[in-house]
PDB file of C-alpha atoms in Angstrom:
ATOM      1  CA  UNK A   4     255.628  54.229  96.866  1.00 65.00           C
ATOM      2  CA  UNK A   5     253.772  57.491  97.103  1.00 78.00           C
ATOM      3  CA  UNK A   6     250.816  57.675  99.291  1.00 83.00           C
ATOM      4  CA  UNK A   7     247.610  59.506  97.266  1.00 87.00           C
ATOM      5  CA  UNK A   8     244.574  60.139  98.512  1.00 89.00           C
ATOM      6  CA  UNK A   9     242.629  57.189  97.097  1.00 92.00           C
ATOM      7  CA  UNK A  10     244.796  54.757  99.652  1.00 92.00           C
ATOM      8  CA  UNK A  11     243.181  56.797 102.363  1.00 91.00           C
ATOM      9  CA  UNK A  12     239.731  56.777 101.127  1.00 91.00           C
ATOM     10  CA  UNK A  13     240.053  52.887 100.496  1.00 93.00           C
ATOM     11  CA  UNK A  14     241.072  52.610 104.277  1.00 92.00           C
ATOM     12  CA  UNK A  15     238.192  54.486 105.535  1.00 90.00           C
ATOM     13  CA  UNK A  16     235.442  52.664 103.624  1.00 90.00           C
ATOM     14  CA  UNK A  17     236.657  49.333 104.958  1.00 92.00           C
ATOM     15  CA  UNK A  18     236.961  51.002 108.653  1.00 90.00           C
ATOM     16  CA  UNK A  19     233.282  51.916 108.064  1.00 88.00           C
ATOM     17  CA  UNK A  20     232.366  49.140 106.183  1.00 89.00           C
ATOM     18  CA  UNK A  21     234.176  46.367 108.436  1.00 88.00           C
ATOM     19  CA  UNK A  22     233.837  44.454 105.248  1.00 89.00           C
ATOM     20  CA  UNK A  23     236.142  44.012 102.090  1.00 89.00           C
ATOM     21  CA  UNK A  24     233.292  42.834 100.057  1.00 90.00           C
ATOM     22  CA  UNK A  25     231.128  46.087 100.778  1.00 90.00           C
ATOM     23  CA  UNK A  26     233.624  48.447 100.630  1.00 91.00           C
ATOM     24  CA  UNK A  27     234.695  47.679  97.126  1.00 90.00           C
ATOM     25  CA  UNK A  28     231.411  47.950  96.271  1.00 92.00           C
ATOM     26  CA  UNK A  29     231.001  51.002  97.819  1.00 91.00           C
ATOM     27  CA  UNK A  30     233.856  52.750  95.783  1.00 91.00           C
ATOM     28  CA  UNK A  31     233.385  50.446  92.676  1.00 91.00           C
ATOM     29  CA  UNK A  32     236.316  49.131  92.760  1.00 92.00           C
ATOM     30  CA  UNK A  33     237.327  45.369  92.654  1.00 92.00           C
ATOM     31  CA  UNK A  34     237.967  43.784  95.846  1.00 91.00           C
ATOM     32  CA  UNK A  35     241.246  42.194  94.446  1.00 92.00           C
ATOM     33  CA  UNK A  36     242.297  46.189  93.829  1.00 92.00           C
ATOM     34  CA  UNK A  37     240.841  47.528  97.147  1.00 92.00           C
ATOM     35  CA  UNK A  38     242.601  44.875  99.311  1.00 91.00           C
ATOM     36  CA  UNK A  39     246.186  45.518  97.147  1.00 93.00           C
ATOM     37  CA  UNK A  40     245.705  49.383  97.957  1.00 93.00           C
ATOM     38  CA  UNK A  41     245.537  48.780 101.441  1.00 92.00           C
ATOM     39  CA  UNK A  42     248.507  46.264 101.568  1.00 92.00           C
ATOM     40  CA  UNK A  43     250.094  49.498  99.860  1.00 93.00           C
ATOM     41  CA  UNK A  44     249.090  51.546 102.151  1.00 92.00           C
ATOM     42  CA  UNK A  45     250.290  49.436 105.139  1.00 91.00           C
ATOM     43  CA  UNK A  46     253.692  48.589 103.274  1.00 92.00           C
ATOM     44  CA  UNK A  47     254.415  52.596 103.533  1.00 92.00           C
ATOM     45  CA  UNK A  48     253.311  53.071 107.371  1.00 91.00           C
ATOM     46  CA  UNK A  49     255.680  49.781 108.200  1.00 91.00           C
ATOM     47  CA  UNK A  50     252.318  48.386 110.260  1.00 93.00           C
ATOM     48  CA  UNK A  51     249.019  46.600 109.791  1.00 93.00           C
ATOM     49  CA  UNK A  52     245.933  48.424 110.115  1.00 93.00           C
ATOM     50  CA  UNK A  53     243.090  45.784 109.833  1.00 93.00           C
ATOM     51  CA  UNK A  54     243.340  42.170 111.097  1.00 91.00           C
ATOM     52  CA  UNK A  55     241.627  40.020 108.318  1.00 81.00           C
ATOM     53  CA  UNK A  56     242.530  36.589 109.849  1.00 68.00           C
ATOM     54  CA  UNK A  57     239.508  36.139 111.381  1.00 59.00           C
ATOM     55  CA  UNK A  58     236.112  35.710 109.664  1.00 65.00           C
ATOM     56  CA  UNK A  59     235.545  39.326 110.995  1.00 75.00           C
ATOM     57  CA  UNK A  60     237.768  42.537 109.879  1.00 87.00           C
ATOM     58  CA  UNK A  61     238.790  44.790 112.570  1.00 89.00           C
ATOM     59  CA  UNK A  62     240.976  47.750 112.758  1.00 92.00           C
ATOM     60  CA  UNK A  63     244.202  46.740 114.787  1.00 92.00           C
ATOM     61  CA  UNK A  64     245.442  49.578 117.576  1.00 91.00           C
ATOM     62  CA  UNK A  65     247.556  51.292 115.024  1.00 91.00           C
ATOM     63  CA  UNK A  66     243.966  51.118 112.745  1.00 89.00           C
ATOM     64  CA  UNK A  67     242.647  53.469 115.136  1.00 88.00           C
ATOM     65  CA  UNK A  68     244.442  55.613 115.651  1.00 87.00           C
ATOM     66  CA  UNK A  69     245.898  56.337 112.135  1.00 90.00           C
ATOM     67  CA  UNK A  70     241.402  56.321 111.563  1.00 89.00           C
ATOM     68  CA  UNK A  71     241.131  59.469 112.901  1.00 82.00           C
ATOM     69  CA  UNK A  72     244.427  61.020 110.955  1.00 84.00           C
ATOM     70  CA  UNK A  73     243.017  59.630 107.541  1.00 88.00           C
ATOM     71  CA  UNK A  74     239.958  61.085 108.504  1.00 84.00           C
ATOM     72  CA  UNK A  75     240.828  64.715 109.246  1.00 79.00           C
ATOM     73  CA  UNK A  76     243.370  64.215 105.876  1.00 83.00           C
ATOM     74  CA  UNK A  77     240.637  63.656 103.887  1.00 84.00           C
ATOM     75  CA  UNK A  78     238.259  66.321 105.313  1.00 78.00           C
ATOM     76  CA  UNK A  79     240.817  68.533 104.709  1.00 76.00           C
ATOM     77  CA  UNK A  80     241.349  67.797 101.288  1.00 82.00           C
ATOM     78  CA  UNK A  81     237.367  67.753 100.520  1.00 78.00           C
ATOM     79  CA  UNK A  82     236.837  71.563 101.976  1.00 71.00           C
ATOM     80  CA  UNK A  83     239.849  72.908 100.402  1.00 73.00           C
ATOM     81  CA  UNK A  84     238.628  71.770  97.336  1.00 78.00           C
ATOM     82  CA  UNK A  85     234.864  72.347  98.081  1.00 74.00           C
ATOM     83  CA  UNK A  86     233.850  75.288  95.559  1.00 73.00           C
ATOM     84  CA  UNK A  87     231.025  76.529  97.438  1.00 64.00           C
ATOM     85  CA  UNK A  88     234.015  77.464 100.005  1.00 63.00           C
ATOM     86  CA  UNK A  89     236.192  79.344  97.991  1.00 61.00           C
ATOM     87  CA  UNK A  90     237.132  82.694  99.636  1.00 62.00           C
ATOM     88  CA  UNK A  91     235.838  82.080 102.980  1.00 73.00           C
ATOM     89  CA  UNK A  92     236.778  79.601 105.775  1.00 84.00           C
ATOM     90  CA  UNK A  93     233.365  78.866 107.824  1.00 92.00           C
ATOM     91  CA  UNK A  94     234.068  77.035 111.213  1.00 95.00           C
ATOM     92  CA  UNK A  95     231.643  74.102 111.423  1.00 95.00           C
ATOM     93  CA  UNK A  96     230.490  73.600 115.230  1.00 98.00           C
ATOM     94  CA  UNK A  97     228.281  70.278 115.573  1.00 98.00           C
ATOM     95  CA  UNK A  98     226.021  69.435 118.239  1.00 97.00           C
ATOM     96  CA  UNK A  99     223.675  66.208 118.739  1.00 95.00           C
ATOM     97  CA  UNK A 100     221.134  68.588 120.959  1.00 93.00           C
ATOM     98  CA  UNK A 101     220.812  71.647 122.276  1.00 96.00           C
ATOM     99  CA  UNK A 102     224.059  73.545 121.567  1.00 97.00           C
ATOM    100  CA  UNK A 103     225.191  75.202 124.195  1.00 97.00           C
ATOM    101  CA  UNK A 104     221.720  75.943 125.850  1.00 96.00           C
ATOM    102  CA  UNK A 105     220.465  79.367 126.847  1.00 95.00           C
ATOM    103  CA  UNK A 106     224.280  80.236 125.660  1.00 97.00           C
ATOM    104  CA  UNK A 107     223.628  79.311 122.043  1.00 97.00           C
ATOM    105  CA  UNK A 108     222.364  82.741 121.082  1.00 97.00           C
ATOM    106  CA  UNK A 109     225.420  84.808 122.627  1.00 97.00           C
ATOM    107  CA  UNK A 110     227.936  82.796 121.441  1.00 98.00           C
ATOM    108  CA  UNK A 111     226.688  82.789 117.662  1.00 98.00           C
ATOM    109  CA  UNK A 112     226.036  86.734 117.909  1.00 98.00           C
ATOM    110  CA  UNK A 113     229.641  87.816 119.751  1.00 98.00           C
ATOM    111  CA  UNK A 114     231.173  85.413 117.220  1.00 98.00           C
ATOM    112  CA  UNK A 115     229.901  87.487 114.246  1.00 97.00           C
ATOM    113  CA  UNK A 116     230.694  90.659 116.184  1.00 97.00           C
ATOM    114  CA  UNK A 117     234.495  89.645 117.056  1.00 97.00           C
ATOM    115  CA  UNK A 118     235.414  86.939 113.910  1.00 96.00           C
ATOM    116  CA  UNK A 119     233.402  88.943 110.708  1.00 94.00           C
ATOM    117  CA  UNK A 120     235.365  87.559 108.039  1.00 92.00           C
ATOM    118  CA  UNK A 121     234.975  83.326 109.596  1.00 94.00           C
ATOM    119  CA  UNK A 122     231.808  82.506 109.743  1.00 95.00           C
ATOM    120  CA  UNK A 123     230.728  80.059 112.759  1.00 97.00           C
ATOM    121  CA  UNK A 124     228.140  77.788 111.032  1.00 96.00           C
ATOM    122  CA  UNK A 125     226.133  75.363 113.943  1.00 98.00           C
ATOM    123  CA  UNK A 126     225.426  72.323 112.771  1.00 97.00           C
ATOM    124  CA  UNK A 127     223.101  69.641 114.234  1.00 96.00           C
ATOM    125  CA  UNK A 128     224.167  66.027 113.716  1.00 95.00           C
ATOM    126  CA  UNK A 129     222.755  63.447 115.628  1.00 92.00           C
ATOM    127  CA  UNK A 130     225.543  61.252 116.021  1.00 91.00           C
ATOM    128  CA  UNK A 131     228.022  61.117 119.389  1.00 91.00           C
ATOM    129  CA  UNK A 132     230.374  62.743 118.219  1.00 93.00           C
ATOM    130  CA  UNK A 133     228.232  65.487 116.547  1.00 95.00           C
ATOM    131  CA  UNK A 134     229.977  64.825 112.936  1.00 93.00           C
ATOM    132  CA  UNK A 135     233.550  64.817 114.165  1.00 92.00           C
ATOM    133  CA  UNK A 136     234.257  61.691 113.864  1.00 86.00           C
ATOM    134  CA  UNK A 137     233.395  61.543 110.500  1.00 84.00           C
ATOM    135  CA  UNK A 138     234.821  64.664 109.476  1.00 85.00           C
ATOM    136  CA  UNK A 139     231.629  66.967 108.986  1.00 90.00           C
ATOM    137  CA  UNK A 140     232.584  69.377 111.249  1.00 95.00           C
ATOM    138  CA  UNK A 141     235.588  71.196 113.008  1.00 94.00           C
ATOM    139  CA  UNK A 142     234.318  70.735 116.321  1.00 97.00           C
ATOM    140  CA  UNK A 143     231.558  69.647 118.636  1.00 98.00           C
ATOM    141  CA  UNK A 144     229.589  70.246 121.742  1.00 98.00           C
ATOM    142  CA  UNK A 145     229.465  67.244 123.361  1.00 97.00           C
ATOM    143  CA  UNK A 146     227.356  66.295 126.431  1.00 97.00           C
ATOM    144  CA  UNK A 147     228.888  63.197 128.408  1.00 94.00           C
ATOM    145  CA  UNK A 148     232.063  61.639 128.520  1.00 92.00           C
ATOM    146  CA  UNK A 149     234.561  63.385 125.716  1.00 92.00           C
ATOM    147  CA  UNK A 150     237.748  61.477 123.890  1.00 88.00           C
ATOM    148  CA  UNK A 151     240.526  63.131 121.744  1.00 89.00           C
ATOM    149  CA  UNK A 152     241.452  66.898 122.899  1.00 95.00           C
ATOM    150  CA  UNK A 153     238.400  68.762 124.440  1.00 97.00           C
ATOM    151  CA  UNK A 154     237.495  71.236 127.219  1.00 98.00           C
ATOM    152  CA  UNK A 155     235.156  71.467 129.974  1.00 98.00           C
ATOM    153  CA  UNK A 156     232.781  74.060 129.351  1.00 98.00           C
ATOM    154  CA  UNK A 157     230.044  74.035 132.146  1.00 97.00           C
ATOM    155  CA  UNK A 158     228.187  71.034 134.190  1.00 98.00           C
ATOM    156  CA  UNK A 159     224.410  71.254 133.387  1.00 97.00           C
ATOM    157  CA  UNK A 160     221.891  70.070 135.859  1.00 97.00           C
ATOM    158  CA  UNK A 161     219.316  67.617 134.838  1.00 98.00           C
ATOM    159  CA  UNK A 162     215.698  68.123 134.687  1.00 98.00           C
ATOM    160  CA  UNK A 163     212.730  65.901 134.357  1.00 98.00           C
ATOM    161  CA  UNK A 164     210.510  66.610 131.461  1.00 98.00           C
ATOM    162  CA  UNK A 165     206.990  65.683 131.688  1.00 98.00           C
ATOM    163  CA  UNK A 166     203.441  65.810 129.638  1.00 98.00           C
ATOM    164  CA  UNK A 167     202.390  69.385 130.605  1.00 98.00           C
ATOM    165  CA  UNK A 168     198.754  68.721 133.067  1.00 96.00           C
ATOM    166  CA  UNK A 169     199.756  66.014 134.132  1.00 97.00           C
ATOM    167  CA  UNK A 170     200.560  65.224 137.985  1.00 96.00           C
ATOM    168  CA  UNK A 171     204.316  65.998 137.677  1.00 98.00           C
ATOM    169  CA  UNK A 172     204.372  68.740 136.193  1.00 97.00           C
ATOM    170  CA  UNK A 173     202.837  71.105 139.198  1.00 95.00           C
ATOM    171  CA  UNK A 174     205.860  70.002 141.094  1.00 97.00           C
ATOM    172  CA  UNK A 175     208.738  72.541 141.757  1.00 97.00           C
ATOM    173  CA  UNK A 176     210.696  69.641 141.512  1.00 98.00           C
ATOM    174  CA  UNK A 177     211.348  65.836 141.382  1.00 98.00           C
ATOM    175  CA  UNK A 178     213.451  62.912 142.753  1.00 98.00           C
ATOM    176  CA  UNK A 179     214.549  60.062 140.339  1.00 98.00           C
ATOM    177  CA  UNK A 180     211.821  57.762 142.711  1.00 98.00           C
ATOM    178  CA  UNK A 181     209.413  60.049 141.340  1.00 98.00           C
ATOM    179  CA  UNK A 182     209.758  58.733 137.958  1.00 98.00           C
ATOM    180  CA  UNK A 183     210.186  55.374 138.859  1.00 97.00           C
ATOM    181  CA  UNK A 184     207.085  53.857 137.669  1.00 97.00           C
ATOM    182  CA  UNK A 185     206.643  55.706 135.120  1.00 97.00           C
ATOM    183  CA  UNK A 186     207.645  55.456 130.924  1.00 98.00           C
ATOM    184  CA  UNK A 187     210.551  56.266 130.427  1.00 98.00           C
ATOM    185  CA  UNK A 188     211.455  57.965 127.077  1.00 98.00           C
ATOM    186  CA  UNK A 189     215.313  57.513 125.715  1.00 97.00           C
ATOM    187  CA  UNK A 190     216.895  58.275 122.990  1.00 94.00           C
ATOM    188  CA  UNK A 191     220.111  55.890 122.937  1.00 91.00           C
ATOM    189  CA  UNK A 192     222.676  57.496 119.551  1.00 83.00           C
ATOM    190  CA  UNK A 193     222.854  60.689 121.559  1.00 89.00           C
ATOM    191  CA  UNK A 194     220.951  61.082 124.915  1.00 91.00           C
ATOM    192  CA  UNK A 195     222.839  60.998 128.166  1.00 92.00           C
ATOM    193  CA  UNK A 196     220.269  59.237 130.365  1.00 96.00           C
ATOM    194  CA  UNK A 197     220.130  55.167 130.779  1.00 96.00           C
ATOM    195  CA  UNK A 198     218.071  53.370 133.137  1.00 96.00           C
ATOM    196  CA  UNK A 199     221.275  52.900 135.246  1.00 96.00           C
ATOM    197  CA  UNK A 200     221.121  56.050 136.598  1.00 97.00           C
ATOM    198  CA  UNK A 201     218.575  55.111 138.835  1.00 98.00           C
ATOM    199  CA  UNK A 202     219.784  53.226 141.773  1.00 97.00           C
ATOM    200  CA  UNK A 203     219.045  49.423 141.468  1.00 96.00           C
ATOM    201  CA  UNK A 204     216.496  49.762 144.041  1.00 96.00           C
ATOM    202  CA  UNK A 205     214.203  52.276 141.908  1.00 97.00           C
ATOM    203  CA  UNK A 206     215.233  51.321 138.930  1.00 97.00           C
ATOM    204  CA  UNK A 207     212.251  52.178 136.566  1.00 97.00           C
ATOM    205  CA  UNK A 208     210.705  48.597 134.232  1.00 94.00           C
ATOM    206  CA  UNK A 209     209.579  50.039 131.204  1.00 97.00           C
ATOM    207  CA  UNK A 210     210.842  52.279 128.967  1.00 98.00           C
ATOM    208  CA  UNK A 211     210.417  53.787 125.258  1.00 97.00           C
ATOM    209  CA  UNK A 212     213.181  53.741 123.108  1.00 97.00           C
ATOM    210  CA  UNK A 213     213.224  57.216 119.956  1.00 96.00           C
ATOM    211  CA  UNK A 214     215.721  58.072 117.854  1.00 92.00           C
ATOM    212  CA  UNK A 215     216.509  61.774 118.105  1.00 92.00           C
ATOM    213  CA  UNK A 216     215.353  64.534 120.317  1.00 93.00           C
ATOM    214  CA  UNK A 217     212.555  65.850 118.372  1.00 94.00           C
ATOM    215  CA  UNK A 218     211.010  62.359 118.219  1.00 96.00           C
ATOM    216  CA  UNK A 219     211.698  62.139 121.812  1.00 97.00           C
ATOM    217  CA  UNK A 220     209.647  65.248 122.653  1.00 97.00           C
ATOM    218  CA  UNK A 221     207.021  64.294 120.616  1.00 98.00           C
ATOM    219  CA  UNK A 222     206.353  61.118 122.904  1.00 98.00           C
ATOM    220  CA  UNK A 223     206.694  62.820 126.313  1.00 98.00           C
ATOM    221  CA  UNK A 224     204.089  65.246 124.966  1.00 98.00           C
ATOM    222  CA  UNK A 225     201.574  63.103 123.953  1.00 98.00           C
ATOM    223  CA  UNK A 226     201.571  61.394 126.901  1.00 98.00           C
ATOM    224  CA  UNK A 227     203.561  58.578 126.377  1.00 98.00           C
ATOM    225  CA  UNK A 228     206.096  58.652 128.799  1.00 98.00           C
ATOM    226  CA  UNK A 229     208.257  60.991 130.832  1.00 98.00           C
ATOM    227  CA  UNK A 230     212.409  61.979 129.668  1.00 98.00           C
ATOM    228  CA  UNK A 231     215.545  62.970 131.656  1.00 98.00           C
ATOM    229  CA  UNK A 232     217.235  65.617 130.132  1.00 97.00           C
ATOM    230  CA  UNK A 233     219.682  68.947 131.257  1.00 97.00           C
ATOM    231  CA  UNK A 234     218.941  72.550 131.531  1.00 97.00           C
ATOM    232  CA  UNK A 235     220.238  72.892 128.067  1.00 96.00           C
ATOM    233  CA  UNK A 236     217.332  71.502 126.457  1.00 96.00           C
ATOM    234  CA  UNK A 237     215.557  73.485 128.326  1.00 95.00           C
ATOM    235  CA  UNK A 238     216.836  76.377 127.205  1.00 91.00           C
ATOM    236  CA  UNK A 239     216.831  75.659 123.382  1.00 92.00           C
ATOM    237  CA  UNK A 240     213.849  73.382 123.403  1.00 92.00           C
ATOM    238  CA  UNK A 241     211.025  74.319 124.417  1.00 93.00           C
ATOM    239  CA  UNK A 242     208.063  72.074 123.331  1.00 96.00           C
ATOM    240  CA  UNK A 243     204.207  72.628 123.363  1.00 97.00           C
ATOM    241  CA  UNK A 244     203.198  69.830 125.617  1.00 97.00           C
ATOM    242  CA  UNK A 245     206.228  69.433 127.866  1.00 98.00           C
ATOM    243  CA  UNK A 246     206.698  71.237 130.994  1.00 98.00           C
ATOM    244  CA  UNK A 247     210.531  70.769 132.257  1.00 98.00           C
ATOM    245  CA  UNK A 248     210.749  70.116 136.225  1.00 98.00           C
ATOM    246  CA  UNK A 249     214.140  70.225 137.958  1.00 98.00           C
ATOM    247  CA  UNK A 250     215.530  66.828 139.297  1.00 98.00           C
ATOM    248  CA  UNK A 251     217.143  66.747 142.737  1.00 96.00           C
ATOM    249  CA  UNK A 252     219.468  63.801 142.925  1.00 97.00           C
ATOM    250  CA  UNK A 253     220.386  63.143 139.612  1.00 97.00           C
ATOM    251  CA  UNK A 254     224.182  64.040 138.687  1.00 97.00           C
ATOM    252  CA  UNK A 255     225.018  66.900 136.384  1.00 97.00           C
ATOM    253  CA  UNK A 256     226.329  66.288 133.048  1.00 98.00           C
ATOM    254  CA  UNK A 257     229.398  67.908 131.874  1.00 98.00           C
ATOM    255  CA  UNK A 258     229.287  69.797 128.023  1.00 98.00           C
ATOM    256  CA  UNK A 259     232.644  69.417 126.752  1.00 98.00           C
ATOM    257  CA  UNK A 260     234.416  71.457 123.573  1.00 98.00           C
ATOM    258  CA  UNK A 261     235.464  68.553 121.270  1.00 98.00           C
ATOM    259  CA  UNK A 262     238.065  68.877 118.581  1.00 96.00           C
ATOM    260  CA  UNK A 263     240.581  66.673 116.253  1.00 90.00           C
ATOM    261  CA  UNK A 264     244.289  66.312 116.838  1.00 86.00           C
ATOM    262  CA  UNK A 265     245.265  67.994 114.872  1.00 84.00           C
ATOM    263  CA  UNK A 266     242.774  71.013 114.930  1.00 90.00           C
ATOM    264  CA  UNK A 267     240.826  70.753 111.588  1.00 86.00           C
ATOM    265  CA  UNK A 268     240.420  74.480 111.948  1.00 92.00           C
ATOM    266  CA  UNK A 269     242.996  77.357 112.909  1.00 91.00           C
ATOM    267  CA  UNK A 270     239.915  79.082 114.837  1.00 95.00           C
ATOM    268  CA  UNK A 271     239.655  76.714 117.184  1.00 96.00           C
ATOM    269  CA  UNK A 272     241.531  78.211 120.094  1.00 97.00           C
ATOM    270  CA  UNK A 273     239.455  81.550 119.924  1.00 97.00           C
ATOM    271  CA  UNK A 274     236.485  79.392 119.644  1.00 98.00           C
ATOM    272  CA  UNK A 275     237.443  77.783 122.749  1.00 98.00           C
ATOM    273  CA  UNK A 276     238.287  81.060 124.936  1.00 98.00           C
ATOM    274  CA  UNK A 277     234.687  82.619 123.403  1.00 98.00           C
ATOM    275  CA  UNK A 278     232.324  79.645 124.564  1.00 98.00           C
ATOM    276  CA  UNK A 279     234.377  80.011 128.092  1.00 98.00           C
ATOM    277  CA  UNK A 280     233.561  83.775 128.334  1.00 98.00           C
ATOM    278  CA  UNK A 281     230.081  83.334 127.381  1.00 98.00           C
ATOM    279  CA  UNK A 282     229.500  80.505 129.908  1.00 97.00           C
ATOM    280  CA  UNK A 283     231.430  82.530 132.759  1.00 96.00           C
ATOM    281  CA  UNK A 284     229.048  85.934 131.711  1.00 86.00           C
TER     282      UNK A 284
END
């Protein structure tokens, strides 16, 4: 049997969907079809991909990791035959927040003085993986803990941002105990900071929950609440209303280079040794 592209698309909409049912609906298909496409698909690979014998579907090991294969196949496939691409090969760089901080500007400017003819397009997703994952971009700054093939960029301090006038922010800086009893603002699908990284001890009792960084701005500026962030907000968001205030004993966060195995893009690699020599200058 000859693997098209439809068996891969069938497998990713039940990975995403985690449901037979929803899937087929999804690609209007029958779910008698979807489910023999995927037994087709598994018959070829010589493995099983999903376990349906519970009353939940999950993807199986081998699932998982042939997940991220089908999806970089399939992105492939979509830009090579995207006509508003024709002729040019833009690198897509995704990033949940902030980029690559007070960086952002040199790296997009030496990349159009060095790479003219591939143009480096930044992209803000607010997902984890910046749009990786799901095959929207080439690769990703990611702040936090990093999975598949990446690179350590730089470790960015973290900073306490506060309502502007208020008490904190005429401080040069502050201690997590500081901010203990105060709200505190987070922003779960991408932020970095969790309530456990304050020592049990200090641990602060209420907090705010946002969904992306612009809503999460918007609350520490009106007042509602103060935010833990790094110096790379800082650098590429500045706010009317919030006054950033560096922290003291809070650990830096690392900003990794994400990318796909294998690389979705042949650019990668210069990418990679450009974002180093602008951090290092």
């Amino acid at each position: 049997m000859t693997v098209e592209l439809r068996h891969l698309r069938c497998f990713l909409a039940i990975a995403e969907e985690a449901n037979i049912t929803r899937a087929a609906a999804r690609l209007h298909v029958g779910q008698p079809a979807l489910s023999r496409t995927l037994r087709q698909l598994e018959e070829h690979l010589g493995v099983r991909l999903v376990d349906r014998s519970t009353h939940h579907l999950h993807l199986t090991e081998a699932g998982h990791a042939f997940r991220t294969r089908a999806i970089t196949a399939v992105a492939a496939v979509d830009d090579a035959l995207d006509p508003t691409r024709v002729g040019t090969w833009p690198l897509r760089l995704g990033h949940a927040w902030a980029a690559l901080g007070d960086h952002t500007t040199a790296l997009l400017r030496r990349w159009r003085e060095t790479h003219p003819d591939t143009p480096l397009e930044l992209l803000r997703i607010s997902e984890p993986t910046a749009g990786l994952a799901r095959g929207r971009t080439d690769a990703a700054l990611v702040r936090g803990p990093a999975r598949g093939p990446h690179a350590l960029l730089l470790n960015e301090p973290r900073l306490a941002a506060v309502p502007t006038g208020s008490d904190l922010a005429g401080r040069a800086e502050l201690a997590l105990a500081d901010l203990t009893d105060r709200v505190i603002i987070l922003s779960p699908p991408t932020g970095t900071t969790t309530v456990a990284l304050w020592p049990a001890a200090i641990r602060p009792s209420a907090t705010a929950v946002v969904d992306n960084t612009d809503d999460w701005l918007a609350a520490i500026a009106s007042g509602r609440g103060v935010g833990v962030t790094t110096a790379g907000t800082a650098g590429i968001h500045a706010y009317p209303g919030v006054t950033y205030v560096p922290l003291t004993d809070a650990p830096p966060v690392p900003v990794h280079l994400v990318w796909t195995d294998p690389p979705r893009h042949p650019a990668i690699p210069a990418l990679l040794a450009l974002a180093r020599e602008v951090v290092a200058g």
